[in-house]
GROMACS .gro file of C-alpha atoms in nm:
model
  167
    1MET     CA    1  10.820   0.514   1.365
    2LYS     CA    2  10.639   0.318   1.098
    3LYS     CA    3  10.392   0.036   1.139
    4THR     CA    4  10.282  -0.197   0.862
    5LEU     CA    5   9.951  -0.375   0.825
    6TYR     CA    6   9.902  -0.662   0.582
    7LEU     CA    7   9.541  -0.733   0.492
    8VAL     CA    8   9.498  -1.084   0.350
    9ARG     CA    9   9.177  -1.207   0.193
   10HIS     CA   10   9.122  -1.578   0.247
   11ALA     CA   11   9.209  -1.801  -0.048
   12LYS     CA   12   8.965  -1.998  -0.262
   13ALA     CA   13   8.724  -2.209  -0.059
   14GLU     CA   14   8.470  -2.475  -0.135
   15ASP     CA   15   8.128  -2.364  -0.251
   16ARG     CA   16   7.858  -2.351   0.007
   17ALA     CA   17   7.655  -2.670   0.015
   18PRO     CA   18   7.307  -2.728   0.155
   19PHE     CA   19   7.312  -2.763   0.533
   20MET     CA   20   7.667  -2.625   0.548
   21ARG     CA   21   7.732  -2.311   0.747
   22ASP     CA   22   7.923  -2.045   0.553
   23HIS     CA   23   8.159  -2.024   0.851
   24ASP     CA   24   8.265  -2.389   0.799
   25ARG     CA   25   8.376  -2.378   0.434
   26GLU     CA   26   8.730  -2.512   0.387
   27LEU     CA   27   8.998  -2.415   0.139
   28VAL     CA   28   9.006  -2.617  -0.182
   29SER     CA   29   9.340  -2.741  -0.317
   30GLU     CA   30   9.371  -2.431  -0.536
   31GLY     CA   31   9.329  -2.216  -0.223
   32ILE     CA   32   9.587  -2.413  -0.030
   33ILE     CA   33   9.839  -2.373  -0.313
   34ALA     CA   34   9.760  -2.001  -0.351
   35SER     CA   35   9.805  -1.943   0.024
   36ALA     CA   36  10.143  -2.114   0.016
   37ARG     CA   37  10.249  -1.914  -0.292
   38ILE     CA   38  10.153  -1.580  -0.140
   39GLY     CA   39  10.324  -1.671   0.188
   40ARG     CA   40  10.640  -1.775   0.003
   41HIS     CA   41  10.628  -1.452  -0.200
   42LEU     CA   42  10.607  -1.243   0.119
   43LYS     CA   43  10.895  -1.439   0.275
   44ASP     CA   44  11.106  -1.387  -0.039
   45LYS     CA   45  11.043  -1.012  -0.003
   46GLY     CA   46  11.167  -1.025   0.356
   47ILE     CA   47  10.820  -0.963   0.499
   48THR     CA   48  10.710  -1.097   0.832
   49ALA     CA   49  10.456  -0.998   1.097
   50ASP     CA   50  10.473  -0.962   1.473
   51CYS     CA   51  10.098  -1.015   1.521
   52LEU     CA   52   9.856  -1.228   1.320
   53ILE     CA   53   9.480  -1.207   1.361
   54SER     CA   54   9.228  -1.412   1.167
   55SER     CA   55   8.856  -1.439   1.131
   56THR     CA   56   8.727  -1.754   1.297
   57ALA     CA   57   8.589  -1.887   0.966
   58LEU     CA   58   8.768  -2.205   0.867
   59ARG     CA   59   8.885  -2.075   0.527
   60ALA     CA   60   9.044  -1.766   0.686
   61LYS     CA   61   9.204  -1.972   0.965
   62ASP     CA   62   9.352  -2.214   0.710
   63THR     CA   63   9.485  -1.927   0.497
   64ALA     CA   64   9.644  -1.771   0.807
   65ARG     CA   65   9.800  -2.099   0.915
   66ILE     CA   66   9.950  -2.169   0.572
   67VAL     CA   67  10.086  -1.815   0.529
   68ALA     CA   68  10.231  -1.823   0.882
   69GLU     CA   69  10.406  -2.153   0.810
   70GLN     CA   70  10.558  -2.010   0.491
   71LEU     CA   71  10.682  -1.707   0.686
   72GLY     CA   72  10.836  -1.928   0.955
   73ILE     CA   73  10.586  -1.807   1.217
   74ASP     CA   74  10.439  -2.055   1.463
   75PRO     CA   75  10.069  -2.093   1.366
   76GLU     CA   76   9.990  -2.133   1.737
   77THR     CA   77  10.060  -1.760   1.780
   78ILE     CA   78   9.768  -1.659   1.554
   79SER     CA   79   9.485  -1.481   1.737
   80TYR     CA   80   9.124  -1.526   1.628
   81ASP     CA   81   8.853  -1.263   1.624
   82GLU     CA   82   8.497  -1.387   1.572
   83HIS     CA   83   8.378  -1.036   1.484
   84MET     CA   84   8.595  -1.029   1.171
   85PHE     CA   85   8.373  -1.294   1.013
   86ASP     CA   86   8.060  -1.088   0.993
   87GLY     CA   87   8.130  -0.759   1.169
   88GLY     CA   88   8.205  -0.535   0.872
   89PRO     CA   89   8.501  -0.298   0.839
   90LYS     CA   90   8.438  -0.169   1.193
   91ALA     CA   91   8.540  -0.510   1.328
   92TYR     CA   92   8.869  -0.491   1.136
   93LEU     CA   93   8.934  -0.141   1.268
   94ALA     CA   94   8.861  -0.255   1.624
   95ALA     CA   95   9.107  -0.544   1.582
   96VAL     CA   96   9.378  -0.306   1.457
   97ASN     CA   97   9.310  -0.047   1.727
   98ARG     CA   98   9.358  -0.319   1.993
   99LEU     CA   99   9.700  -0.429   1.865
  100PRO     CA  100   9.976  -0.394   2.126
  101ALA     CA  101  10.219  -0.103   2.088
  102ASN     CA  102  10.517  -0.340   2.060
  103CYS     CA  103  10.368  -0.495   1.744
  104GLN     CA  104  10.539  -0.320   1.451
  105SER     CA  105  10.378  -0.526   1.176
  106ALA     CA  106  10.047  -0.708   1.177
  107MET     CA  107   9.863  -0.938   0.940
  108LEU     CA  108   9.483  -0.967   0.934
  109PHE     CA  109   9.308  -1.251   0.752
  110GLY     CA  110   8.950  -1.190   0.650
  111HIS     CA  111   8.675  -1.172   0.392
  112ASN     CA  112   8.541  -0.966   0.107
  113PRO     CA  113   8.385  -0.721   0.073
  114ASP     CA  114   8.483  -0.606   0.425
  115ILE     CA  115   8.859  -0.641   0.381
  116THR     CA  116   8.853  -0.442   0.055
  117TYR     CA  117   8.637  -0.170   0.210
  118PHE     CA  118   8.873  -0.158   0.506
  119ALA     CA  119   9.184  -0.121   0.285
  120GLU     CA  120   9.017   0.161   0.094
  121PHE     CA  121   8.897   0.326   0.418
  122LEU     CA  122   9.250   0.326   0.561
  123THR     CA  123   9.424   0.451   0.246
  124HIS     CA  124   9.154   0.642   0.057
  125GLN     CA  125   9.285   0.463  -0.253
  126ASP     CA  126   9.095   0.243  -0.495
  127VAL     CA  127   9.207  -0.112  -0.425
  128GLY     CA  128   8.928  -0.269  -0.630
  129SER     CA  129   8.783  -0.598  -0.515
  130MET     CA  130   9.062  -0.792  -0.347
  131SER     CA  131   9.117  -1.128  -0.516
  132LYS     CA  132   9.107  -1.450  -0.315
  133GLY     CA  133   9.442  -1.492  -0.140
  134ALA     CA  134   9.551  -1.134  -0.215
  135VAL     CA  135   9.749  -0.908   0.019
  136ALA     CA  136   9.729  -0.530   0.057
  137ALA     CA  137  10.017  -0.377   0.254
  138ILE     CA  138   9.948  -0.049   0.429
  139GLU     CA  139  10.201   0.165   0.612
  140PHE     CA  140  10.132   0.410   0.894
  141THR     CA  141  10.384   0.676   0.993
  142ASP     CA  142  10.407   0.813   1.346
  143LEU     CA  143  10.083   0.649   1.458
  144GLU     CA  144  10.003   0.405   1.734
  145TRP     CA  145   9.761   0.128   1.638
  146ALA     CA  146   9.493   0.286   1.857
  147ALA     CA  147   9.505   0.600   1.640
  148VAL     CA  148   9.469   0.422   1.305
  149SER     CA  149   9.157   0.538   1.127
  150GLY     CA  150   9.032   0.649   0.786
  151ARG     CA  151   9.288   0.801   0.549
  152THR     CA  152   9.578   0.745   0.791
  153GLY     CA  153   9.758   0.479   0.588
  154ASN     CA  154   9.955   0.461   0.266
  155LEU     CA  155   9.911   0.164   0.031
  156LEU     CA  156  10.256   0.012  -0.022
  157PHE     CA  157  10.155  -0.270  -0.252
  158TYR     CA  158   9.880  -0.504  -0.355
  159VAL     CA  159   9.958  -0.852  -0.480
  160ALA     CA  160   9.737  -1.150  -0.562
  161PRO     CA  161   9.843  -1.511  -0.620
  162LYS     CA  162   9.743  -1.475  -0.987
  163HIS     CA  163  10.006  -1.198  -1.023
  164LEU     CA  164  10.286  -1.434  -0.919
  165LYS     CA  165  10.482  -1.643  -1.163
  166GLU     CA  166  10.450  -2.018  -1.130
  167ALA     CA  167  10.729  -2.160  -0.915
   0.00000   0.00000   0.00000
């Protein structure tokens, strides 16, 4: 049995301003458009997800909501993990290891550099620095989510909004 994990870096957000918490930065219009484009691209490829988990940072939550809408998934079903904001790749691994067994495909929405490190940890492949709004798809064969660890996944594809043709 195969399981698929989609790692999504949040799209372009506003710059940090004085007295603004990093956690509260919102997507800019370019980020909103990029999130919709990547979501539409995934839908056109027949991709969906049974479980969606996002960092609690506003820019990641907004990216998750927009992608979910494009995929026809109710945004109310997205789970939020506060540790994915600042917890490093270990927080991403913990989120994956807690996924329910009946979840065949999952999508995590997070931040660089952690999400890139996590993709490379799982696949032992050079992903490079994930672009804003990019998706790395990783497949696991004959593994339960609780057993996912380093070098257990195979990178299926990597796509960024800038790689997509204008609609």
